[in-house]
Amino acid sequence: MGEVKEFLLQFLIASLPAFLFPLTNTMRLRRSFNDEAASADSIYRITLGFTLTCALSMILCSLFSPRLWGTLHLDFAILPLFALMLYSRMAEGVFLASLHLLLYPVLAVNPTFSGFILDTGLLLYPLVLFFSKSFYRSDRKGKVAILSLFFLIGELMIISSPYLMGTAKKETGLSLLAIAVLNIIFTIFISTLFVCMIEHTYEKEKLRMQVMQLSRNYFREAEKLQQMMDAAPLSIILLDRQGDIMTINETFIQLFRKFKPQARKEELIRSRLAPVMADLGFEVLIERAGQSLEEHIKTRELLQSGDKAYFTSTSPIKKGHTDETIGAVVIIQDITELETFRKELNHVERLSLVGQMAAGITHEIRNPMAVVRGFLQLMQEKSPPTLDNYYRIVMEELDRANSIINDFLSLAQNRSVRMELCSLHDIIRELTPLLWADANLRGQSIEVRLDDELPNLLLNQKEIKQLILNLGRNGMEAMGEKGELTIETRKRVDGVELSVKDQGPGIPAAERERLFEPFFTTKSQGTGLGLALCLSIVERHSGKISVQSEEGKGTMFTVFFPCPENVESWM
Ligand code: ADP
Ligand code: MG
């Protein structure tokens, strides 16, 4: 009976790490769950807790190891030792094995050298370490088989050591057999217990880890989806089967707040669609959403609310690939801007048609006007000189009308013109005498500053002359006597800048915005077409025109021409 007790005690102590394993391992896993980088594989790492419990169990086994019938040595210490050697990395295995060997002289009853070799299972260590890799790869049964085999061989070595060393008492022959059989049964049982406990814990934790990772991924995806919905410039509402709001996006909240500034997302979710849509004045959408839910159809509708226009659509949401409708999505798009744009485009199209017609008519007016002017000249010659003054006024007005027509025609004929590579300076030099003469008449002066390193540009000479003349004349008209007009060119990295600066009174900010509008003028004799023409010329040259003006100091118009290689090839 005493022998059985000893057996049980050894069995219990040896199986201690197996029972404690789930506890020591779970504590570590709890920590790794919070660690984002932890992967399902990392749970296979043996913990310090397991190493320590194995060490403890090994020491206790050796400490309480009995001599059955005064001869047979019963010591299960090698079980936790082998289990750790097989399950853990080399370092832990070698550590525990060394500990076992070191403690032998301390714990053994009669330590001898052959006892040291046989009772510690020393001969098996290299084999166990060698097999740890294939152990790691085998399934449960394989693991049980490997652990049992090593344990059994070790135990048999320990039991048979007194016989091998000749210290056994004769009468224990039969008991030896019984012990051997018992040993085999216990060995298989205890090895199975070890492997099962450890593997079960691993599998459970691995599963839990996978679930955690899955739910983490799920939440991340859901978050991404919500962010995507929020970023969309459409109001999106998801409904469940009953027509209750499940999800809404940020754009919808913004839209709803225009009608109910205090609205909160939490209040809108889970409420019914009908009152929410009624607040927005989109009652018709309640019906459409109902159609999507009940009749499984998609609907589209243009809605007007106040001065805003909305494009709305409702679609059913199907369950997987089945025909079962599990909800609906309502999308509201604010298309007010688009609508305005469309209307403006229509307007512009109509305007350009009117412009084309006007250009046609204006062109036709020029001919009769030329005839009228010719006859006027004839009549002037035949009339008394007292009427000369009237003739002069009539002809001046005719000339003015003609110049308006010319400006208008150049503006209206937005045709593409022929560009050639030429020097901007040549054009300016050609124009300078004309500008000088004009300035002289007004008592003003002109200063021309040209940058020597100016590259040639793709220009239409006639148009650039017109541009410089218009800007120059405006400047001169703005200045009083003694004013100075400065024409300057500058090389820039990607093009050339031409500026025309005057010392006039400047342009008030309110007028500055309208400068380039056709027919905008502040002059009684002005046409308001000069700058509009300049803008269209600059645009045809792929350039930019800007104005800087300070009231009381003067105005500077700056035109930028891109380098020829940056000008689009169709020009
Ligand atoms: P117009 O010269 O026939 O009035 P423009 O299109 O050339 O037509 O110019 C439009 C208006 O811009 C002018 O009436 C004037 O008020 C303003 N403007 C243009 N250039 C200058 C300038 N250099 N200084 C002050 N005002 C200017
Ligand atoms: Mg002008």
Coordinates of C-alpha atoms and ligand atoms in Angstrom, one line a residue:
M1 CA 0.0 0.0 0.0
G2 CA 2.8 2.4 0.9
E3 CA 4.3 1.8 -2.5
V4 CA 1.1 2.8 -4.2
K5 CA 1.1 6.0 -2.2
E6 CA 4.6 6.8 -3.2
F7 CA 3.7 6.2 -6.8
L8 CA 0.7 8.5 -6.6
L9 CA 2.8 11.2 -4.9
Q10 CA 5.4 11.0 -7.7
F11 CA 2.6 11.1 -10.3
L12 CA 1.0 14.1 -8.8
I13 CA 4.2 16.1 -8.4
A14 CA 5.3 15.3 -11.9
S15 CA 2.0 16.2 -13.4
L16 CA 2.0 19.6 -11.6
P17 CA 3.3 21.6 -14.5
A18 CA 0.7 20.2 -16.8
F19 CA -2.1 21.4 -14.5
L20 CA -0.4 24.7 -13.9
F21 CA 0.4 25.3 -17.6
P22 CA -3.0 26.9 -18.6
L23 CA -2.6 29.3 -15.7
T24 CA 1.0 30.4 -16.4
N25 CA 0.4 30.6 -20.1
T26 CA -2.9 32.5 -20.0
M27 CA -1.4 35.3 -17.9
R28 CA 1.2 35.9 -20.6
L29 CA -1.4 35.7 -23.3
R30 CA -3.6 38.3 -21.6
R31 CA -0.7 40.7 -22.0
S32 CA 0.0 39.8 -25.6
F33 CA -3.6 40.5 -26.5
N34 CA -3.2 44.1 -25.8
D35 CA 0.0 44.1 -27.9
E36 CA -1.1 44.8 -31.5
A37 CA 1.9 43.2 -33.0
A38 CA 1.3 39.8 -31.2
S39 CA 0.5 37.1 -33.8
A40 CA -1.2 33.8 -33.3
D41 CA 2.2 32.0 -33.6
S42 CA 3.6 33.9 -30.7
I43 CA 1.5 31.9 -28.3
Y44 CA 3.7 28.8 -29.0
R45 CA 6.5 30.4 -27.1
I46 CA 7.0 28.6 -23.7
T47 CA 6.7 30.9 -20.8
L48 CA 9.0 31.5 -17.9
G49 CA 6.1 30.3 -15.7
F50 CA 6.2 26.9 -17.3
T51 CA 10.0 26.6 -17.0
L52 CA 9.8 27.4 -13.3
T53 CA 6.9 25.0 -12.6
C54 CA 8.8 22.3 -14.4
A55 CA 11.9 23.0 -12.4
L56 CA 9.9 22.9 -9.2
S57 CA 8.2 19.7 -10.0
M58 CA 11.6 18.2 -11.1
I59 CA 13.2 19.1 -7.7
L60 CA 10.2 17.9 -5.7
C61 CA 10.1 14.6 -7.6
S62 CA 13.8 14.0 -6.8
L63 CA 13.4 15.1 -3.2
F64 CA 10.5 12.8 -2.5
S65 CA 11.8 10.0 -4.7
P66 CA 11.4 6.7 -2.7
R67 CA 13.3 3.4 -2.7
L68 CA 10.5 0.9 -3.0
W69 CA 11.2 -2.3 -1.1
G70 CA 14.4 -0.7 -0.1
T71 CA 15.9 -1.2 -3.6
L72 CA 13.8 0.2 -6.5
H73 CA 14.4 3.8 -7.2
L74 CA 11.2 5.6 -8.2
D75 CA 11.8 9.1 -9.7
F76 CA 9.5 10.9 -12.1
A77 CA 11.7 14.0 -12.2
I78 CA 12.7 13.3 -15.8
L79 CA 9.1 13.8 -17.0
P80 CA 8.9 17.6 -16.4
L81 CA 12.5 17.8 -17.6
F82 CA 11.8 16.0 -20.9
A83 CA 8.5 17.8 -21.4
L84 CA 10.3 21.2 -21.1
M85 CA 13.2 20.0 -23.3
L86 CA 10.8 19.0 -26.0
Y87 CA 8.5 22.0 -25.8
S88 CA 10.9 24.8 -25.1
R89 CA 13.8 26.3 -26.9
M90 CA 17.3 24.9 -26.4
A91 CA 18.3 27.4 -23.7
E92 CA 15.5 26.4 -21.2
G93 CA 16.0 22.7 -21.9
V94 CA 19.8 22.9 -21.2
F95 CA 19.2 25.0 -18.1
L96 CA 16.8 22.5 -16.6
A97 CA 19.0 19.5 -17.6
S98 CA 22.0 21.1 -16.0
L99 CA 20.0 21.9 -12.8
H100 CA 19.0 18.2 -12.7
L101 CA 22.5 17.0 -13.0
L102 CA 23.8 19.5 -10.4
L103 CA 21.2 18.6 -7.9
Y104 CA 21.8 14.8 -8.2
P105 CA 24.7 14.7 -5.7
V106 CA 22.6 16.8 -3.3
L107 CA 19.3 15.0 -3.5
A108 CA 20.3 11.4 -4.3
V109 CA 20.4 9.0 -1.3
N110 CA 23.6 7.2 -2.3
P111 CA 25.1 9.2 -5.1
T112 CA 27.4 7.1 -7.3
F113 CA 28.9 7.8 -10.7
S114 CA 26.9 5.1 -12.4
G115 CA 23.8 6.4 -10.5
F116 CA 24.6 9.9 -11.9
I117 CA 24.5 8.5 -15.4
L118 CA 21.5 6.1 -15.1
D119 CA 19.3 7.9 -12.5
T120 CA 19.4 11.2 -14.1
G121 CA 18.7 9.8 -17.6
L122 CA 21.8 11.7 -18.8
L123 CA 22.3 9.5 -21.8
L124 CA 18.9 10.5 -23.2
Y125 CA 19.5 14.2 -23.1
P126 CA 21.2 14.7 -26.5
L127 CA 18.5 12.5 -28.1
V128 CA 15.7 14.4 -26.5
L129 CA 17.2 17.7 -27.6
F130 CA 17.7 16.3 -31.1
F131 CA 14.1 15.2 -31.3
S132 CA 12.6 18.5 -30.1
K133 CA 12.3 19.8 -33.7
S134 CA 10.3 16.8 -35.0
F135 CA 8.4 16.9 -31.8
Y136 CA 7.3 20.4 -32.5
R137 CA 6.1 19.5 -35.9
S138 CA 4.2 16.3 -34.9
D139 CA 0.5 16.1 -34.0
R140 CA -0.8 15.3 -30.6
K141 CA -0.5 11.5 -30.9
G142 CA 3.1 11.8 -32.2
K143 CA 3.9 14.1 -29.3
V144 CA 2.4 11.7 -26.8
A145 CA 4.4 8.8 -28.4
I146 CA 7.7 10.7 -28.4
L147 CA 7.3 12.0 -24.8
S148 CA 6.1 8.5 -23.5
L149 CA 9.0 6.8 -25.2
F150 CA 11.7 9.0 -23.7
F151 CA 10.0 8.9 -20.4
L152 CA 9.6 5.2 -20.4
I153 CA 13.2 4.5 -21.5
G154 CA 14.4 6.9 -18.8
E155 CA 12.2 5.3 -16.1
L156 CA 13.3 1.8 -17.0
M157 CA 16.9 3.0 -16.8
I158 CA 16.2 4.4 -13.4
I159 CA 14.4 1.3 -12.2
S160 CA 16.9 -1.1 -13.5
S161 CA 19.9 0.8 -12.3
P162 CA 20.1 -1.1 -9.0
Y163 CA 20.1 -4.4 -11.0
L164 CA 22.7 -3.1 -13.4
M165 CA 24.9 -2.0 -10.6
G166 CA 24.2 -5.2 -8.6
T167 CA 22.8 -3.5 -5.5
A168 CA 19.3 -5.0 -5.9
K169 CA 17.8 -7.4 -3.4
K170 CA 16.9 -10.8 -4.9
E171 CA 13.3 -11.1 -3.7
T172 CA 12.0 -8.0 -5.6
G173 CA 11.9 -9.8 -9.0
L174 CA 8.2 -10.1 -9.2
S175 CA 7.6 -6.6 -7.8
L176 CA 9.9 -5.3 -10.4
L177 CA 7.7 -6.7 -13.1
A178 CA 4.6 -5.1 -11.5
I179 CA 6.4 -1.8 -11.1
A180 CA 7.5 -1.9 -14.7
V181 CA 3.9 -2.6 -15.9
L182 CA 2.6 0.2 -13.6
N183 CA 5.3 2.5 -14.9
I184 CA 4.3 1.9 -18.5
I185 CA 0.7 2.6 -17.7
F186 CA 1.5 5.7 -15.7
T187 CA 4.0 6.9 -18.3
I188 CA 1.5 6.8 -21.1
F189 CA -1.2 8.3 -19.0
I190 CA 1.0 11.2 -17.6
S191 CA 2.5 11.9 -21.0
T192 CA -0.9 12.1 -22.6
L193 CA -2.0 14.4 -19.8
F194 CA 1.0 16.7 -20.4
V195 CA 0.5 16.9 -24.1
C196 CA -3.3 17.3 -23.9
M197 CA -3.1 20.0 -21.3
I198 CA -0.5 22.0 -23.1
E199 CA -2.0 21.5 -26.6
H200 CA -5.5 22.2 -25.4
T201 CA -4.4 25.4 -23.8
Y202 CA -2.5 26.4 -26.9
E203 CA -5.4 25.7 -29.2
K204 CA -7.9 27.5 -27.0
E205 CA -5.6 30.5 -26.7
K206 CA -4.9 30.4 -30.4
L207 CA -8.6 30.4 -31.2
R208 CA -9.2 33.2 -28.8
M209 CA -6.3 35.1 -30.3
Q210 CA -7.8 34.6 -33.8
V211 CA -11.2 35.8 -32.7
M212 CA -9.6 38.8 -31.1
Q213 CA -7.7 39.5 -34.3
L214 CA -10.7 39.0 -36.4
S215 CA -12.8 41.3 -34.3
R216 CA -10.0 43.9 -34.3
N217 CA -9.9 43.7 -38.1
Y218 CA -13.7 43.9 -38.3
F219 CA -13.7 47.1 -36.2
R220 CA -10.9 48.5 -38.2
E221 CA -12.7 47.8 -41.5
A222 CA -16.0 49.2 -40.1
E223 CA -14.1 52.3 -39.0
K224 CA -12.6 52.6 -42.5
L225 CA -16.0 52.2 -44.1
Q226 CA -17.5 54.9 -41.8
Q227 CA -14.6 57.3 -42.6
M228 CA -15.1 56.6 -46.3
M229 CA -18.8 57.3 -46.0
D230 CA -18.1 60.5 -44.0
A231 CA -15.6 61.7 -46.7
A232 CA -18.2 61.2 -49.5
P233 CA -19.9 64.5 -50.6
L234 CA -23.2 62.6 -50.5
S235 CA -25.6 62.3 -47.6
I236 CA -25.9 58.5 -46.9
I237 CA -28.5 56.9 -44.7
L238 CA -28.7 53.1 -44.1
L239 CA -32.0 51.7 -43.1
D240 CA -32.8 48.3 -41.5
R241 CA -35.7 46.1 -42.7
Q242 CA -38.2 48.1 -40.6
G243 CA -37.2 51.4 -42.0
D244 CA -35.2 52.5 -38.9
I245 CA -32.0 54.5 -39.4
M246 CA -29.0 52.3 -38.7
T247 CA -26.1 54.5 -39.9
I248 CA -25.7 58.0 -41.3
N249 CA -22.6 59.8 -42.5
E250 CA -21.1 63.2 -41.6
T251 CA -22.5 64.9 -44.8
F252 CA -26.0 63.9 -43.8
I253 CA -25.6 65.3 -40.3
Q254 CA -24.3 68.6 -41.8
L255 CA -27.3 68.7 -44.1
F256 CA -29.7 67.9 -41.3
R257 CA -28.2 70.6 -39.0
K258 CA -29.1 73.2 -41.6
F259 CA -32.7 72.5 -40.7
K260 CA -32.2 71.5 -37.0
P261 CA -29.0 73.0 -35.7
Q262 CA -29.1 71.1 -32.4
A263 CA -29.4 67.6 -34.0
R264 CA -27.0 64.9 -32.7
K265 CA -25.9 61.8 -34.5
E266 CA -26.8 59.5 -31.6
E267 CA -30.4 60.8 -31.7
L268 CA -30.8 60.3 -35.4
I269 CA -29.5 56.7 -35.3
R270 CA -32.3 54.2 -34.3
S271 CA -35.0 56.8 -35.0
R272 CA -37.5 56.2 -37.8
L273 CA -36.8 57.6 -41.2
A274 CA -40.2 59.3 -41.6
P275 CA -39.9 62.1 -39.0
V276 CA -36.3 62.8 -40.0
M277 CA -37.3 63.2 -43.7
A278 CA -40.3 65.2 -42.7
D279 CA -38.0 67.7 -40.9
L280 CA -36.0 68.0 -44.1
G281 CA -39.0 68.5 -46.2
F282 CA -38.3 65.3 -48.2
E283 CA -41.5 63.5 -47.5
V284 CA -41.4 61.9 -50.9
L285 CA -38.3 60.0 -49.9
I286 CA -40.2 58.2 -47.1
E287 CA -42.4 56.7 -49.8
R288 CA -39.4 55.9 -52.1
A289 CA -37.5 54.2 -49.3
G290 CA -40.6 52.2 -48.6
Q291 CA -40.7 51.1 -52.2
S292 CA -37.1 50.0 -52.0
L293 CA -37.8 48.0 -48.8
E294 CA -41.1 46.4 -49.9
E295 CA -40.9 46.2 -53.7
H296 CA -37.1 45.8 -53.8
I297 CA -36.7 48.5 -56.5
K298 CA -34.2 51.4 -57.0
T299 CA -35.7 54.9 -57.2
R300 CA -34.2 58.2 -58.4
E301 CA -35.7 61.6 -58.0
L302 CA -34.8 65.3 -58.3
L303 CA -36.0 67.3 -55.3
Q304 CA -36.1 71.0 -54.7
S305 CA -36.0 72.4 -51.1
G306 CA -35.9 76.1 -50.8
D307 CA -33.3 77.4 -53.3
K308 CA -31.4 74.1 -53.2
A309 CA -31.6 71.2 -55.6
Y310 CA -31.0 67.6 -54.6
F311 CA -30.6 64.4 -56.5
T312 CA -31.9 61.6 -54.4
S313 CA -31.8 57.8 -54.8
T314 CA -32.9 54.8 -52.8
S315 CA -31.8 51.2 -53.3
P316 CA -32.6 48.0 -51.5
I317 CA -29.7 46.1 -49.7
K318 CA -29.7 42.4 -50.3
K319 CA -28.6 39.7 -48.0
G320 CA -25.5 38.1 -49.7
H321 CA -26.4 37.0 -53.2
T322 CA -30.0 36.2 -52.3
D323 CA -33.1 38.2 -53.2
E324 CA -34.0 38.9 -49.6
T325 CA -34.0 42.6 -48.8
I326 CA -32.5 43.3 -45.3
G327 CA -32.5 47.1 -45.6
A328 CA -32.2 50.1 -47.8
V329 CA -29.8 52.9 -48.5
V330 CA -30.9 56.5 -49.1
I331 CA -28.5 58.9 -50.9
I332 CA -29.0 62.6 -51.1
Q333 CA -26.7 64.7 -53.2
D334 CA -26.7 68.5 -53.1
I335 CA -26.5 69.5 -56.8
T336 CA -27.3 73.1 -56.4
E337 CA -23.9 74.2 -57.6
L338 CA -24.1 71.8 -60.5
E339 CA -27.5 73.1 -61.5
T340 CA -26.3 76.7 -61.3
F341 CA -23.3 75.8 -63.4
R342 CA -25.5 74.1 -65.9
K343 CA -27.8 77.1 -66.1
E344 CA -24.8 79.5 -66.4
L345 CA -23.5 77.3 -69.2
N346 CA -26.8 77.5 -71.0
H347 CA -26.7 81.3 -70.5
V348 CA -23.1 81.5 -71.8
E349 CA -24.0 79.4 -74.8
R350 CA -26.9 81.7 -75.6
L351 CA -24.7 84.8 -75.0
S352 CA -22.0 83.5 -77.3
L353 CA -24.7 82.9 -79.9
V354 CA -25.9 86.5 -79.5
G355 CA -22.2 87.6 -79.6
Q356 CA -21.7 85.8 -82.9
M357 CA -24.8 87.4 -84.3
A358 CA -23.7 90.8 -83.1
A359 CA -20.3 90.3 -84.6
G360 CA -21.9 89.5 -87.9
I361 CA -24.2 92.5 -87.8
T362 CA -21.4 94.8 -86.6
H363 CA -19.2 93.7 -89.5
E364 CA -22.0 94.5 -91.9
I365 CA -22.4 98.0 -90.4
R366 CA -18.8 98.9 -91.2
N367 CA -19.4 99.0 -94.9
P368 CA -22.4 101.5 -94.9
M369 CA -20.4 103.5 -92.4
A370 CA -17.4 103.7 -94.7
V371 CA -19.8 104.9 -97.5
V372 CA -21.3 107.5 -95.2
R373 CA -17.9 108.8 -94.2
G374 CA -16.8 109.0 -97.8
F375 CA -19.9 111.0 -98.8
L376 CA -19.5 113.2 -95.8
Q377 CA -16.0 114.1 -96.9
L378 CA -17.3 114.9 -100.4
M379 CA -20.1 117.0 -98.9
Q380 CA -17.6 118.8 -96.6
E381 CA -15.6 119.9 -99.7
K382 CA -18.7 121.3 -101.3
S383 CA -20.0 123.0 -98.2
P384 CA -19.1 126.5 -96.8
P385 CA -16.2 126.4 -94.4
T386 CA -18.5 127.6 -91.6
L387 CA -19.9 124.0 -91.4
D388 CA -16.4 122.5 -91.1
N389 CA -16.7 122.2 -87.4
Y390 CA -19.9 120.1 -87.6
Y391 CA -18.4 117.9 -90.2
R392 CA -15.3 117.3 -88.0
I393 CA -17.5 116.3 -85.0
V394 CA -19.6 113.9 -87.1
M395 CA -16.6 112.3 -88.6
E396 CA -14.8 112.0 -85.2
E397 CA -17.9 110.3 -83.9
L398 CA -18.0 108.0 -86.9
D399 CA -14.3 107.1 -86.3
R400 CA -15.0 106.4 -82.7
A401 CA -17.9 104.1 -83.6
N402 CA -15.5 102.4 -86.1
S403 CA -12.9 101.8 -83.4
I404 CA -15.6 100.4 -81.1
I405 CA -16.6 98.0 -83.9
N406 CA -13.0 97.0 -84.5
D407 CA -12.3 96.3 -80.8
F408 CA -15.6 94.4 -80.5
L409 CA -14.8 92.3 -83.5
S410 CA -11.4 91.4 -82.3
L411 CA -12.9 90.4 -79.0
A412 CA -15.8 88.5 -80.5
Q413 CA -13.7 86.6 -83.0
N414 CA -12.1 84.4 -80.4
R415 CA -10.3 82.6 -83.2
S416 CA -7.0 80.8 -82.8
V417 CA -4.2 83.0 -84.3
R418 CA -0.9 82.2 -85.9
M419 CA 1.9 82.3 -83.5
E420 CA 5.6 82.6 -84.4
L421 CA 8.8 82.6 -82.5
C422 CA 9.8 86.3 -82.2
S423 CA 11.4 88.8 -79.9
L424 CA 9.1 90.8 -77.6
H425 CA 11.7 93.5 -77.6
D426 CA 11.4 94.0 -81.3
I427 CA 7.7 94.6 -81.0
I428 CA 8.1 97.0 -78.1
R429 CA 10.8 98.9 -80.1
E430 CA 8.6 99.2 -83.1
L431 CA 5.8 100.6 -80.9
T432 CA 7.9 103.1 -78.9
P433 CA 7.7 106.0 -81.4
L434 CA 4.0 105.7 -81.5
L435 CA 3.7 105.7 -77.7
W436 CA 6.3 108.6 -77.5
A437 CA 4.2 110.7 -79.8
D438 CA 1.1 110.0 -77.8
A439 CA 2.8 110.8 -74.5
N440 CA 4.4 113.9 -75.9
L441 CA 1.0 115.3 -76.9
R442 CA -0.2 114.8 -73.3
G443 CA 3.0 116.2 -71.8
Q444 CA 4.0 112.8 -70.3
S445 CA 7.1 110.7 -70.7
I446 CA 7.9 107.1 -71.3
E447 CA 10.6 105.0 -69.8
V448 CA 11.4 101.6 -71.4
R449 CA 13.5 99.1 -69.4
L450 CA 14.3 95.9 -71.3
D451 CA 16.0 92.8 -69.8
D452 CA 18.9 91.8 -72.0
E453 CA 18.5 88.1 -71.5
L454 CA 15.0 87.7 -72.8
P455 CA 14.4 84.5 -74.8
N456 CA 12.3 84.6 -78.0
L457 CA 8.6 83.8 -77.4
L458 CA 5.7 82.3 -79.4
L459 CA 3.7 85.4 -80.2
N460 CA 1.3 86.9 -82.6
Q461 CA 2.9 90.3 -83.3
K462 CA -0.3 92.1 -84.3
E463 CA -2.1 91.0 -81.1
I464 CA 0.9 91.9 -78.8
K465 CA 1.1 95.3 -80.4
Q466 CA -2.6 95.8 -79.6
L467 CA -2.0 94.5 -76.0
I468 CA 0.8 97.0 -75.4
L469 CA -1.0 99.8 -77.0
N470 CA -4.2 99.2 -74.9
L471 CA -2.3 99.0 -71.7
G472 CA -0.1 102.0 -72.6
R473 CA -3.0 104.1 -73.6
N474 CA -5.0 103.3 -70.4
G475 CA -1.9 104.2 -68.3
M476 CA -1.5 107.5 -70.2
E477 CA -5.2 108.3 -70.0
A478 CA -5.1 107.7 -66.2
M479 CA -2.2 110.1 -65.6
G480 CA -2.1 113.8 -65.7
E481 CA 0.6 116.0 -67.1
K482 CA 4.2 115.1 -66.3
G483 CA 3.3 111.5 -65.5
E484 CA 5.7 108.8 -66.5
L485 CA 4.8 105.5 -68.0
T486 CA 7.2 102.6 -67.5
I487 CA 7.3 99.6 -69.8
E488 CA 9.5 96.9 -68.4
T489 CA 10.5 93.3 -69.3
R490 CA 11.9 90.7 -66.9
K491 CA 13.1 87.2 -67.4
R492 CA 11.5 84.6 -65.1
V493 CA 12.4 80.9 -64.6
D494 CA 9.6 79.6 -66.8
G495 CA 8.8 82.6 -68.9
V496 CA 8.8 86.3 -69.4
E497 CA 7.1 89.2 -67.6
L498 CA 6.0 92.4 -69.3
S499 CA 4.7 95.2 -67.0
V500 CA 3.2 98.6 -67.9
K501 CA 3.2 100.9 -64.9
D502 CA 1.7 104.4 -64.6
Q503 CA 1.6 107.1 -61.9
G504 CA -2.1 107.6 -62.2
P505 CA -4.7 107.7 -59.4
G506 CA -4.9 103.9 -59.1
I507 CA -8.0 101.8 -59.3
P508 CA -10.5 101.4 -56.4
A509 CA -10.8 97.8 -55.1
A510 CA -14.4 97.5 -56.2
E511 CA -13.6 98.4 -59.8
R512 CA -10.5 96.2 -59.9
E513 CA -12.7 93.0 -60.0
R514 CA -14.6 94.3 -63.1
L515 CA -11.7 95.6 -65.1
F516 CA -11.7 92.8 -67.6
E517 CA -15.5 92.7 -68.1
P518 CA -16.4 93.7 -71.6
F519 CA -18.0 97.2 -71.7
F520 CA -16.8 98.1 -68.2
T521 CA -15.6 101.7 -68.4
T522 CA -15.4 104.7 -66.2
K523 CA -14.6 107.0 -69.0
S524 CA -17.2 109.1 -70.8
Q525 CA -15.6 108.3 -74.1
G526 CA -14.4 104.8 -73.3
T527 CA -15.6 101.6 -74.9
G528 CA -14.7 99.3 -72.0
L529 CA -13.4 96.8 -74.5
G530 CA -9.6 97.5 -74.2
L531 CA -8.9 95.3 -71.2
A532 CA -11.3 92.6 -72.2
L533 CA -9.4 92.4 -75.5
C534 CA -6.1 92.3 -73.6
L535 CA -7.3 89.4 -71.5
S536 CA -8.4 87.4 -74.5
I537 CA -5.1 88.1 -76.2
V538 CA -3.1 86.9 -73.1
E539 CA -5.2 83.8 -72.8
R540 CA -4.6 83.0 -76.5
H541 CA -0.9 83.2 -75.7
S542 CA -1.4 80.8 -72.7
G543 CA -0.3 83.6 -70.4
K544 CA -1.6 85.4 -67.4
I545 CA -2.5 89.0 -66.8
S546 CA -2.7 90.6 -63.3
V547 CA -3.0 94.1 -61.9
Q548 CA -1.5 95.8 -58.9
S549 CA -2.8 99.1 -58.0
E550 CA -2.5 101.5 -55.1
E551 CA -4.9 104.4 -54.9
G552 CA -3.1 107.7 -55.3
K553 CA 0.2 106.1 -56.4
G554 CA -0.4 104.3 -59.6
T555 CA -1.3 101.1 -61.4
M556 CA 0.8 98.3 -62.8
F557 CA -0.5 95.7 -65.3
T558 CA 1.7 92.6 -65.5
V559 CA 1.5 90.1 -68.3
F560 CA 3.3 86.7 -68.0
F561 CA 4.2 84.8 -71.2
P562 CA 5.3 81.2 -70.7
C563 CA 8.5 79.9 -72.4
P564 CA 7.8 78.3 -75.9
E565 CA 8.5 74.8 -74.6
N566 CA 5.7 75.3 -71.9
V567 CA 3.2 76.5 -74.5
E568 CA 0.8 73.7 -75.5
S569 CA 1.7 72.3 -78.8
W570 CA -1.7 73.0 -80.6
M571 CA -1.0 76.7 -80.4
Ligands
ADP1 P1 -11.7 102.0 -71.6 O1 -10.3 102.4 -71.6 O2 -12.4 102.2 -72.9 O3 -12.5 102.6 -70.5 P2 -10.6 99.5 -70.8 O4 -11.2 98.1 -70.8 O5 -9.3 99.8 -71.4 O6 -11.8 100.4 -71.3 O7 -10.5 99.9 -69.2 C1 -11.6 99.8 -68.4 C2 -11.5 100.6 -67.2 O8 -10.5 100.2 -66.4 C3 -11.3 102.1 -67.5 O9 -12.4 102.8 -67.8 C4 -10.6 102.5 -66.2 O10 -11.6 102.9 -65.2 C5 -9.9 101.3 -65.7 N1 -8.5 101.4 -66.0 C6 -7.9 100.7 -66.9 N2 -6.5 100.9 -66.9 C7 -6.3 101.8 -65.9 C8 -5.2 102.5 -65.3 N3 -4.0 102.3 -65.8 N4 -5.4 103.3 -64.3 C9 -6.6 103.5 -63.8 N5 -7.7 102.9 -64.2 C10 -7.6 102.1 -65.3
MG2 MG -8.8 101.5 -72.7

